[in-house]
Coordinates of C-alpha atoms in Angstrom, one line a residue:
X1 CA 32.8 -24.0 -50.7
X2 CA 35.9 -22.9 -52.8
X3 CA 33.8 -23.0 -56.0
X4 CA 31.1 -20.8 -54.4
X5 CA 33.7 -18.3 -53.3
X6 CA 35.3 -18.2 -56.8
X7 CA 32.0 -17.7 -58.5
X8 CA 31.1 -14.9 -56.1
X9 CA 34.3 -13.1 -56.6
X10 CA 34.1 -13.3 -60.4
X11 CA 30.5 -11.9 -60.3
X12 CA 31.6 -9.0 -58.2
X13 CA 34.6 -8.3 -60.5
X14 CA 32.4 -8.4 -63.6
X15 CA 29.8 -6.1 -62.1
X16 CA 32.5 -3.6 -61.2
X17 CA 34.0 -3.7 -64.7
X18 CA 30.6 -3.1 -66.3
X19 CA 30.0 0.0 -64.1
X20 CA 33.4 1.5 -64.4
X21 CA 32.8 3.0 -67.8
X22 CA 29.6 4.8 -68.8
X23 CA 30.4 4.1 -72.5
X24 CA 30.8 0.4 -72.0
X25 CA 27.3 0.2 -70.4
X26 CA 25.7 1.2 -73.6
X27 CA 27.9 -0.7 -76.1
X28 CA 26.2 -3.6 -77.8
X29 CA 29.4 -5.5 -77.9
X30 CA 29.9 -4.9 -74.2
X31 CA 26.4 -6.0 -73.4
X32 CA 26.8 -9.2 -75.4
X33 CA 30.1 -10.0 -73.7
X34 CA 28.6 -9.4 -70.3
X35 CA 25.7 -11.7 -71.1
X36 CA 28.0 -14.5 -72.2
X37 CA 30.2 -14.1 -69.2
X38 CA 27.1 -14.2 -67.0
X39 CA 25.9 -17.4 -68.6
X40 CA 29.3 -19.0 -68.1
X41 CA 29.4 -18.0 -64.5
X42 CA 25.9 -19.3 -63.9
X43 CA 26.9 -22.7 -65.4
X44 CA 29.9 -22.8 -63.2
X45 CA 27.8 -22.0 -60.1
X46 CA 25.3 -24.8 -61.0
X47 CA 28.2 -27.3 -61.5
X48 CA 29.7 -26.2 -58.1
X49 CA 26.4 -26.6 -56.3
X50 CA 25.9 -30.1 -57.7
X51 CA 29.4 -31.1 -56.7
X52 CA 28.9 -29.8 -53.2
X53 CA 25.6 -31.5 -52.9
X54 CA 27.1 -34.8 -53.9
X55 CA 30.0 -34.6 -51.4
X56 CA 28.0 -33.6 -48.3
X57 CA 26.5 -36.1 -45.8
X58 CA 23.8 -33.7 -44.8
X59 CA 22.3 -30.5 -46.2
X60 CA 21.1 -27.5 -44.1
X61 CA 17.7 -26.5 -45.5
X62 CA 17.2 -22.7 -45.4
X63 CA 13.9 -21.2 -44.4
X64 CA 13.0 -20.3 -48.0
X65 CA 13.9 -23.7 -49.4
X66 CA 11.9 -25.4 -46.6
X67 CA 8.9 -23.4 -47.4
X68 CA 9.2 -24.2 -51.1
X69 CA 9.4 -27.9 -50.4
X70 CA 6.4 -27.7 -48.1
X71 CA 4.4 -25.8 -50.7
X72 CA 5.3 -28.4 -53.3
X73 CA 4.2 -31.2 -51.0
X74 CA 0.7 -29.7 -50.6
X75 CA 0.3 -28.3 -54.1
X76 CA -2.6 -30.1 -56.0
X77 CA -1.7 -32.2 -59.0
X78 CA -1.5 -30.2 -62.2
X79 CA -0.7 -26.9 -60.6
X80 CA 2.7 -25.4 -61.1
X81 CA 4.6 -24.2 -58.0
X82 CA 4.6 -20.4 -57.7
X83 CA 7.7 -19.1 -55.9
X84 CA 7.0 -16.7 -53.0
X85 CA 7.2 -13.0 -53.7
X86 CA 10.6 -11.4 -53.2
X87 CA 11.3 -9.9 -49.8
X88 CA 10.6 -6.3 -49.1
X89 CA 13.5 -3.9 -49.9
X90 CA 16.0 -3.6 -47.0
X91 CA 15.2 0.1 -46.6
X92 CA 11.5 -0.7 -46.1
X93 CA 12.3 -3.3 -43.5
X94 CA 14.6 -0.9 -41.6
X95 CA 11.9 1.8 -41.7
X96 CA 9.4 -0.6 -40.1
X97 CA 11.9 -1.7 -37.4
X98 CA 12.8 1.9 -36.6
X99 CA 9.1 2.8 -36.1
X100 CA 8.6 -0.2 -33.9
X101 CA 11.5 0.8 -31.8
X102 CA 10.3 4.3 -31.1
X103 CA 6.6 3.5 -30.7
X104 CA 5.5 4.5 -27.1
X105 CA 4.9 1.6 -24.8
X106 CA 1.3 0.8 -23.9
X107 CA 0.3 2.6 -20.7
X108 CA -0.4 0.1 -18.0
X109 CA -3.9 0.0 -16.6
X110 CA -4.2 1.2 -13.0
X111 CA -6.6 -1.1 -11.1
X112 CA -5.8 0.0 -7.6
X113 CA -8.8 -0.2 -5.3
X114 CA -9.8 2.1 -2.5
X115 CA -12.9 2.0 -0.4
X116 CA -15.2 5.0 -0.9
X117 CA -15.7 7.2 2.1
X118 CA -17.0 10.6 3.1
X119 CA -15.6 12.8 5.8
X120 CA -17.4 12.6 9.2
X121 CA -20.0 15.3 9.2
X122 CA -20.4 18.1 11.8
X123 CA -22.7 17.0 14.6
X124 CA -25.0 19.2 16.6
X125 CA -24.3 18.5 20.2
X126 CA -28.0 19.0 21.3
X127 CA -29.0 16.2 18.9
X128 CA -26.1 13.8 19.1
X129 CA -23.9 14.5 22.2
X130 CA -22.1 11.1 22.1
X131 CA -19.4 10.0 19.6
X132 CA -18.2 6.4 19.6
X133 CA -15.5 4.7 17.5
X134 CA -12.9 1.9 17.5
X135 CA -9.2 2.6 17.8
X136 CA -7.1 2.2 14.8
X137 CA -3.3 1.7 14.7
X138 CA -3.0 1.3 10.9
X139 CA -0.5 3.5 9.0
X140 CA -0.7 2.1 5.4
X141 CA -2.6 5.1 4.0
X142 CA 0.2 7.5 4.8
X143 CA 3.1 5.5 3.3
X144 CA 1.0 4.6 0.2
X145 CA 0.2 8.3 -0.4
X146 CA 3.8 9.2 0.1
X147 CA 4.7 6.7 -2.7
X148 CA 2.3 8.4 -5.1
X149 CA 3.6 11.8 -4.3
X150 CA 7.2 10.7 -5.0
X151 CA 6.0 9.3 -8.3
X152 CA 4.5 12.7 -9.2
X153 CA 0.9 11.4 -8.9
X154 CA -1.9 13.2 -6.9
X155 CA -3.5 10.5 -4.8
X156 CA -7.2 9.8 -5.1
X157 CA -9.1 11.2 -2.2
X158 CA -10.3 7.8 -1.0
X159 CA -6.6 6.8 -0.5
X160 CA -6.2 9.5 2.2
X161 CA -7.3 8.4 5.6
X162 CA -6.6 11.1 8.1
X163 CA -6.3 8.9 11.2
X164 CA -3.6 6.8 9.5
X165 CA -1.7 10.0 8.6
X166 CA -1.9 11.2 12.2
X167 CA -1.0 7.8 13.7
X168 CA 2.0 7.4 11.5
X169 CA 3.9 9.7 13.9
X170 CA 4.8 9.4 17.5
X171 CA 3.7 12.3 19.8
X172 CA 5.2 11.3 23.1
X173 CA 2.0 10.6 24.9
X174 CA 2.6 9.7 28.6
X175 CA 2.9 5.9 29.2
X176 CA 1.1 4.2 32.2
X177 CA 3.0 4.3 35.5
X178 CA 2.7 0.5 35.8
X179 CA 1.0 -2.5 34.1
X180 CA -2.1 -2.4 36.3
X181 CA -3.6 -0.7 33.3
X182 CA -2.4 -1.5 29.8
X183 CA -2.4 2.1 28.6
X184 CA -2.7 5.7 29.7
X185 CA -5.1 8.3 28.4
X186 CA -4.2 11.9 28.0
X187 CA -6.1 14.9 26.5
X188 CA -5.2 18.4 25.3
X189 CA -7.5 21.2 24.4
X190 CA -6.4 24.4 22.4
X191 CA -7.7 26.7 19.7
X192 CA -7.8 25.2 16.2
X193 CA -4.9 26.6 14.2
X194 CA -7.1 27.2 11.2
X195 CA -9.9 29.0 13.1
X196 CA -9.2 30.5 16.6
X197 CA -13.0 30.6 17.3
X198 CA -13.0 26.8 17.4
X199 CA -11.0 24.3 19.4
X200 CA -9.2 21.0 18.8
X201 CA -9.4 18.3 21.4
X202 CA -6.6 15.7 21.2
X203 CA -7.1 12.4 22.8
X204 CA -3.9 10.3 23.2
X205 CA -3.5 6.7 24.2
X206 CA -0.1 5.1 25.0
X207 CA 0.4 1.4 25.8
X208 CA 3.1 0.1 28.1
X209 CA 6.2 -1.0 26.4
X210 CA 8.2 -4.2 26.7
X211 CA 11.8 -5.0 25.7
X212 CA 12.0 -7.3 22.6
X213 CA 13.9 -9.9 24.6
X214 CA 11.0 -10.4 27.0
X215 CA 8.3 -10.9 24.3
X216 CA 6.5 -14.2 24.6
X217 CA 7.3 -17.0 22.0
X218 CA 6.0 -16.1 18.6
X219 CA 4.5 -18.4 16.0
X220 CA 4.7 -16.5 12.7
X221 CA 3.5 -17.5 9.3
X222 CA 4.8 -15.4 6.4
X223 CA 2.1 -15.6 3.8
X224 CA 3.8 -14.2 0.7
X225 CA 2.3 -13.4 -2.7
X226 CA 4.5 -14.7 -5.4
X227 CA 2.1 -14.3 -8.3
X228 CA 3.2 -12.8 -11.6
X229 CA 2.0 -9.3 -10.6
X230 CA 4.7 -9.3 -7.8
X231 CA 7.6 -9.4 -10.2
X232 CA 8.5 -5.7 -10.3
X233 CA 11.3 -4.3 -8.0
X234 CA 8.9 -2.6 -5.6
X235 CA 7.0 -5.8 -4.9
X236 CA 8.6 -9.2 -4.4
X237 CA 12.3 -8.1 -4.4
X238 CA 11.4 -5.3 -1.8
X239 CA 9.3 -7.8 0.1
X240 CA 12.2 -10.3 0.4
X241 CA 14.6 -7.6 1.5
X242 CA 12.2 -6.2 4.1
X243 CA 11.5 -9.6 5.7
X244 CA 15.2 -10.4 5.7
X245 CA 15.6 -7.5 8.1
X246 CA 13.2 -9.2 10.5
X247 CA 14.9 -12.6 10.5
X248 CA 17.9 -11.6 12.7
X249 CA 15.5 -10.6 15.4
X250 CA 13.9 -14.0 15.7
X251 CA 14.8 -16.3 18.6
X252 CA 15.1 -20.0 19.3
X253 CA 11.7 -20.1 21.0
X254 CA 10.0 -18.5 18.0
X255 CA 8.6 -20.5 15.1
X256 CA 8.5 -19.3 11.5
X257 CA 6.7 -20.9 8.5
X258 CA 6.6 -19.6 4.9
X259 CA 3.6 -20.1 2.7
X260 CA 3.5 -18.7 -0.9
X261 CA 0.6 -18.5 -3.3
X262 CA 0.4 -17.9 -7.0
X263 CA -1.6 -20.2 -9.3
X264 CA -1.7 -22.5 -6.3
X265 CA -0.5 -22.3 -2.7
X266 CA 2.6 -24.0 -1.5
X267 CA 4.6 -24.6 1.7
X268 CA 8.2 -23.2 1.3
X269 CA 9.3 -23.6 4.9
X270 CA 7.5 -25.7 7.5
X271 CA 7.4 -24.4 11.1
X272 CA 11.1 -23.8 11.9
X273 CA 12.9 -22.5 15.0
X274 CA 13.5 -18.8 14.7
X275 CA 17.2 -19.0 15.4
X276 CA 17.9 -20.9 12.2
X277 CA 18.5 -17.6 10.4
X278 CA 20.4 -19.0 7.4
X279 CA 17.7 -21.5 6.7
X280 CA 14.9 -18.9 6.8
X281 CA 16.9 -16.4 4.7
X282 CA 17.7 -19.1 2.1
X283 CA 14.0 -19.9 1.8
X284 CA 13.2 -16.2 1.3
X285 CA 15.9 -15.9 -1.3
X286 CA 14.5 -18.8 -3.4
X287 CA 11.2 -17.1 -4.0
X288 CA 10.3 -16.1 -7.6
X289 CA 7.2 -14.4 -9.0
X290 CA 5.0 -16.1 -11.5
X291 CA 1.4 -17.2 -12.1
X292 CA -2.0 -15.8 -11.1
X293 CA -3.1 -15.0 -7.5
X294 CA -4.9 -17.8 -5.6
X295 CA -5.1 -15.8 -2.3
X296 CA -7.9 -18.0 -0.8
X297 CA -5.9 -21.2 -0.9
X298 CA -2.9 -19.4 0.4
X299 CA -4.7 -18.0 3.4
X300 CA -6.2 -21.5 4.2
X301 CA -2.7 -23.1 4.1
X302 CA -1.2 -20.3 6.2
X303 CA -3.8 -20.8 9.0
X304 CA -3.2 -24.5 8.8
X305 CA 0.5 -24.0 9.5
X306 CA -0.3 -21.5 12.3
X307 CA -2.5 -24.1 13.9
X308 CA 0.1 -26.8 13.6
X309 CA 2.7 -24.7 15.4
X310 CA 0.2 -22.9 17.8
X311 CA 1.9 -21.5 20.9
X312 CA -0.4 -21.4 23.9
X313 CA 0.1 -18.2 25.9
X314 CA 2.2 -16.9 23.0
X315 CA 1.9 -14.9 19.8
X316 CA 0.2 -16.6 16.9
X317 CA 0.0 -14.4 13.8
X318 CA -0.2 -14.7 10.0
X319 CA 1.6 -11.8 8.2
X320 CA 0.2 -11.5 4.7
X321 CA 2.4 -9.5 2.2
X322 CA 0.8 -8.8 -1.1
X323 CA -0.2 -6.2 -3.7
X324 CA -3.7 -7.4 -3.0
X325 CA -4.5 -8.7 -6.5
X326 CA -6.6 -11.7 -5.6
X327 CA -7.9 -13.1 -8.9
X328 CA -8.1 -16.9 -8.6
X329 CA -9.7 -19.2 -6.1
X330 CA -11.7 -17.5 -3.3
X331 CA -12.1 -14.1 -4.8
X332 CA -15.1 -12.9 -3.0
X333 CA -14.1 -10.3 -0.4
X334 CA -17.0 -11.3 1.8
X335 CA -15.8 -14.9 1.8
X336 CA -12.2 -13.9 2.6
X337 CA -13.4 -11.7 5.5
X338 CA -15.5 -14.5 6.9
X339 CA -12.6 -16.9 6.8
X340 CA -10.3 -14.4 8.5
X341 CA -12.9 -13.5 11.2
X342 CA -13.5 -17.2 12.0
X343 CA -9.8 -17.8 12.5
X344 CA -9.5 -14.7 14.7
X345 CA -11.7 -16.5 17.3
X346 CA -9.1 -19.3 17.5
X347 CA -6.4 -16.9 18.7
X348 CA -4.6 -16.4 15.3
X349 CA -4.4 -12.8 14.2
X350 CA -3.7 -11.4 10.7
X351 CA -1.4 -8.5 9.8
X352 CA -1.4 -7.3 6.2
X353 CA 1.4 -5.5 4.4
X354 CA 0.9 -3.8 1.0
X355 CA 3.5 -3.6 -1.7
X356 CA 3.7 -2.1 -5.2
X357 CA 1.7 0.0 -7.6
X358 CA -0.8 -0.4 -10.4
X359 CA -3.0 -3.1 -8.9
X360 CA -2.7 -2.5 -5.2
X361 CA -5.9 -3.5 -3.4
X362 CA -5.9 -1.2 -0.4
X363 CA -9.5 -1.7 0.4
X364 CA -9.1 -5.5 0.8
X365 CA -5.8 -5.4 2.7
X366 CA -7.1 -2.9 5.2
X367 CA -10.4 -4.8 5.7
X368 CA -8.8 -8.1 6.2
X369 CA -6.5 -6.7 8.9
X370 CA -9.5 -5.1 10.6
X371 CA -11.5 -8.3 10.8
X372 CA -8.3 -10.3 11.6
X373 CA -7.5 -8.4 14.8
X374 CA -4.3 -7.1 13.2
X375 CA -2.9 -4.0 11.6
X376 CA -2.2 -2.8 8.1
X377 CA 0.9 -1.1 6.8
X378 CA 2.2 -0.3 3.3
X379 CA 5.9 -0.7 2.5
X380 CA 7.2 1.5 -0.2
X381 CA 10.9 1.6 0.7
X382 CA 13.4 -0.6 2.5
X383 CA 13.5 2.0 5.3
X384 CA 9.7 1.6 5.8
X385 CA 10.2 -2.2 5.8
X386 CA 12.6 -1.8 8.7
X387 CA 10.2 0.6 10.5
X388 CA 7.3 -1.9 10.2
X389 CA 9.1 -5.2 10.6
X390 CA 11.9 -4.4 13.0
X391 CA 11.4 -1.1 14.9
X392 CA 7.6 -1.6 15.6
X393 CA 7.5 -5.4 15.6
X394 CA 6.9 -5.7 19.4
X395 CA 3.9 -3.5 19.0
X396 CA 2.6 -5.8 16.2
X397 CA 3.3 -9.0 18.0
X398 CA 2.3 -8.4 21.6
X399 CA -1.3 -7.3 22.0
X400 CA -1.8 -5.7 25.4
X401 CA -5.5 -4.7 25.0
X402 CA -8.2 -6.0 22.8
X403 CA -11.5 -4.4 21.5
X404 CA -10.5 -0.9 22.5
X405 CA -13.4 1.6 22.0
X406 CA -13.4 5.3 22.6
X407 CA -16.6 7.2 23.5
X408 CA -16.7 11.0 24.0
X409 CA -19.8 12.7 25.4
X410 CA -19.8 16.5 24.8
X411 CA -21.5 18.9 27.1
X412 CA -24.2 20.8 25.1
X413 CA -24.0 23.7 27.6
X414 CA -20.4 24.3 26.4
X415 CA -20.1 22.7 23.0
X416 CA -22.4 23.6 20.2
X417 CA -20.9 21.3 17.4
X418 CA -18.2 18.8 17.0
X419 CA -16.5 16.8 14.3
X420 CA -14.3 13.7 14.5
X421 CA -11.3 13.9 12.2
X422 CA -10.9 10.6 10.4
X423 CA -11.9 7.2 11.6
X424 CA -14.8 7.1 9.2
X425 CA -14.7 3.4 8.8
X426 CA -14.3 2.9 12.6
X427 CA -17.4 4.7 13.8
X428 CA -19.6 2.5 16.0
X429 CA -23.1 2.8 17.2
X430 CA -23.3 4.3 20.6
X431 CA -25.0 1.1 22.0
X432 CA -22.0 -0.9 20.8
X433 CA -19.7 0.8 23.3
X434 CA -20.7 -1.4 26.2
X435 CA -21.5 -4.5 24.1
X436 CA -18.6 -6.9 24.6
X437 CA -19.7 -8.9 21.6
X438 CA -18.8 -6.1 19.2
X439 CA -15.3 -6.3 17.8
X440 CA -13.0 -3.3 17.8
X441 CA -9.3 -2.5 17.4
X442 CA -6.4 -3.8 19.4
X443 CA -3.4 -2.1 20.9
X444 CA 0.1 -3.6 21.0
X445 CA 2.9 -3.0 23.4
X446 CA 4.2 0.6 23.0
X447 CA 1.5 1.6 20.6
X448 CA 0.2 5.1 20.4
X449 CA -3.2 6.1 19.2
X450 CA -4.2 9.7 18.6
X451 CA -7.6 11.1 17.8
X452 CA -8.6 14.7 17.1
X453 CA -12.0 16.4 17.4
X454 CA -12.8 19.9 16.1
X455 CA -15.3 21.5 18.4
X456 CA -17.3 24.7 18.3
X457 CA -18.2 26.5 21.6
X458 CA -21.6 27.8 22.3
X459 CA -22.1 31.4 21.2
X460 CA -18.7 31.5 19.5
X461 CA -20.2 32.5 16.2
X462 CA -18.2 29.8 14.3
X463 CA -21.0 27.3 14.0
X464 CA -21.2 25.5 10.6
X465 CA -24.8 24.2 11.0
X466 CA -27.7 26.6 10.4
X467 CA -29.7 27.6 13.5
X468 CA -32.8 25.6 14.1
X469 CA -36.1 27.5 13.7
X470 CA -37.6 26.0 16.8
X471 CA -34.5 25.9 18.9
X472 CA -34.0 22.1 19.1
X473 CA -33.8 20.3 22.4
X474 CA -33.6 22.3 25.5
X475 CA -30.8 22.1 28.0
X476 CA -31.6 21.0 31.5
X477 CA -31.9 23.9 33.9
X478 CA -28.7 24.8 35.6
X479 CA -26.5 22.7 33.3
X480 CA -22.9 22.8 34.4
X481 CA -20.3 24.5 32.2
X482 CA -17.3 23.2 34.2
X483 CA -16.7 20.3 31.8
X484 CA -16.2 20.4 28.0
X485 CA -16.6 16.6 27.5
X486 CA -16.2 13.2 29.2
X487 CA -14.0 10.6 27.7
X488 CA -14.6 6.9 28.2
X489 CA -12.6 3.9 27.0
X490 CA -13.4 0.2 27.1
X491 CA -10.9 -2.6 26.6
X492 CA -10.4 -6.3 27.2
X493 CA -7.2 -7.8 28.5
X494 CA -5.9 -10.6 26.3
X495 CA -7.8 -13.9 27.0
X496 CA -10.7 -12.2 28.8
X497 CA -14.2 -11.7 27.5
X498 CA -15.4 -8.9 29.7
X499 CA -14.3 -5.3 29.1
X500 CA -13.0 -2.8 31.6
X501 CA -13.8 0.9 31.7
X502 CA -11.6 4.0 32.0
X503 CA -13.1 7.5 32.3
X504 CA -11.5 10.9 32.0
X505 CA -13.4 14.2 32.3
X506 CA -12.1 17.2 30.4
X507 CA -12.4 20.4 32.4
X508 CA -13.3 23.7 30.7
X509 CA -10.2 25.2 32.4
X510 CA -7.9 22.9 30.5
X511 CA -8.2 25.1 27.4
X512 CA -4.7 26.4 26.7
X513 CA -3.5 29.0 24.2
X514 CA 0.0 27.5 24.2
X515 CA -0.4 24.0 22.9
X516 CA 2.4 21.4 22.9
X517 CA 4.5 20.6 19.9
X518 CA 2.8 17.2 19.7
X519 CA -0.6 19.0 19.4
X520 CA 0.6 21.4 16.8
X521 CA 2.3 18.8 14.7
X522 CA -0.8 16.5 14.8
X523 CA -3.0 19.4 13.7
X524 CA -0.7 20.1 10.7
X525 CA -0.8 16.5 9.7
X526 CA -4.6 16.5 9.9
X527 CA -4.8 19.7 7.8
X528 CA -2.4 18.1 5.2
X529 CA -4.7 15.1 4.8
X530 CA -7.7 17.4 4.4
X531 CA -5.9 19.5 1.7
X532 CA -5.1 16.3 -0.2
X533 CA -8.8 15.4 0.0
X534 CA -9.8 18.9 -1.3
X535 CA -9.3 21.2 1.6
X536 CA -13.0 21.7 2.6
X537 CA -12.7 21.5 6.4
X538 CA -9.9 23.8 7.4
X539 CA -11.3 27.3 6.7
X540 CA -8.8 28.4 4.0
X541 CA -5.7 27.3 5.9
X542 CA -3.0 27.0 3.2
X543 CA -0.2 24.7 2.4
X544 CA 2.2 27.3 3.6
X545 CA 0.4 27.4 6.9
X546 CA 0.7 23.6 7.2
X547 CA 4.4 23.7 6.4
X548 CA 5.1 26.6 8.8
X549 CA 3.3 24.9 11.7
X550 CA 4.9 21.5 11.1
X551 CA 8.4 23.0 10.9
X552 CA 7.9 24.9 14.1
X553 CA 6.5 21.8 16.0
X554 CA 8.7 19.0 14.7
X555 CA 10.8 18.8 17.9
X556 CA 12.7 15.6 18.4
X557 CA 12.9 13.5 15.2
X558 CA 15.3 10.6 15.6
X559 CA 14.3 8.8 12.4
X560 CA 13.8 11.9 10.2
X561 CA 10.1 11.0 9.6
X562 CA 8.8 14.5 10.5
X563 CA 11.5 16.2 8.3
X564 CA 10.5 13.9 5.5
X565 CA 6.8 14.9 6.0
X566 CA 7.7 18.6 5.9
X567 CA 9.6 18.0 2.6
X568 CA 6.6 16.3 1.0
X569 CA 4.3 19.2 1.7
X570 CA 5.7 21.3 -1.1
X571 CA 5.5 18.3 -3.5
X572 CA 1.9 17.7 -2.6
X573 CA 1.1 21.4 -3.0
X574 CA 2.5 21.4 -6.6
X575 CA 0.6 18.3 -7.6
X576 CA -2.7 19.6 -6.3
X577 CA -2.1 23.0 -7.8
X578 CA -1.3 21.5 -11.3
X579 CA -4.4 19.4 -11.2
X580 CA -6.7 22.2 -10.0
X581 CA -5.3 24.6 -12.7
X582 CA -5.8 22.0 -15.5
X583 CA -8.3 23.3 -18.2
X584 CA -11.8 21.8 -18.1
X585 CA -12.5 19.3 -20.9
X586 CA -15.9 19.6 -22.7
X587 CA -18.1 16.8 -21.6
X588 CA -16.4 16.2 -18.3

């Protein structure tokens, strides 16, 4: 090493001496001396290299030398070895690196899936006086759209489900006086805020509540997606933090299992008493993302664990948390729905929780919860995780009424037209109302369900449908105008196969010009959803009208959810305005 250093220093000194005098650079004598000195230094370097080679036990082969030796080994006989071309100049290499560093990253492909849907049409009461639908307690559409708005993205219209926007909020519907009936039904009728010539009918359902301590034993299986697509902070890390908030609520009589699925499904935690909080939290903490998404195998294993720890007269539920990217194993949505529906009949329900962006499969998550007698929510923040998994868990766990169906018969002597706001994928055939074989939504302890109808009175001049040439069906002589409509509900108590009926008439005299705050806030939320879908149903009511109505009707807001909604109205308005004002592109 000392010889190499000496030679290097001499070379540097000689080069510096040659460059120090312009005259010396062009002197023949100087050039000859420099050449002789260079030859002498080269000979010294070669001697030093041979000496060093002889004294070393091993030689580190550089990349260039290794490539030269490999080339010689494969070179055909009689061919001289040609050394590789010299490396590119340093400046050229730096130029390429700099360009690579500033190149924009590839835009990720958005593969989120939403089921296509059209708004419920206006119905002519003379032709179709009866409207029937299943209740829905899902809220995932609202929080998912909220996530998009926060990210500066206008949500696709199919991501907006008005009933889930409305049911995200509590309106203080009156609870039943006792448990002889699982829920109470209330109605309110007032002018529609966007057109005083029409009315809104609000139907509210409130289930009886129970303290968490009195909930029956729960057998819960956490079915958690740990595939590679779950790696980002808003997916698996948020999932783990959200479920960790639920763990302290679990009791000794509860049982918890954890099943994960990626390229294959696996059991992380067998059925474990719920009071072993540290053990459950440690199992959650160990989860890591990686692999593809074998959702079918995961669901099968989760139901197997639920059956193993089945609690008779208790709560048996699989809680599926995923971004919905099922791409390995049982990938057919029909096959997954059939599997979940079959397990529902054995007393094991399915709740689905959505996470993340980019590949979120909303359509599948919502449908699986529907056929699994469960509910669907979307978790975009840790606060939402607490709302869903802690504050509302008793509603999720304890079902107090099954297969709840609502049927409203409008009086054609009073109502000319009506339109159900939302619930498009919950509409039932009228004959299914009394058919106890037809599945419908469930209501949990403390749940609220709110539905809105927009109705048009006879001779109001606000009809949307054109008048019929021949007058349509004729009313019976002497038809009463004392009632606007008649509301019927059917439900089954848990464990029973026959439904029970509740009926509530709506008197014409119930129309009020001073609606409650709950009514006004619900109408603002419905209009907000309509504006996000294009604003075709609210007669020119503006974003400012929605904000003003919501602010004036917020009332009690212990968790700040209504204030958050009011704050999002302006953000949504700006995004819609920007998109609507964008110039048209030829060929679009």
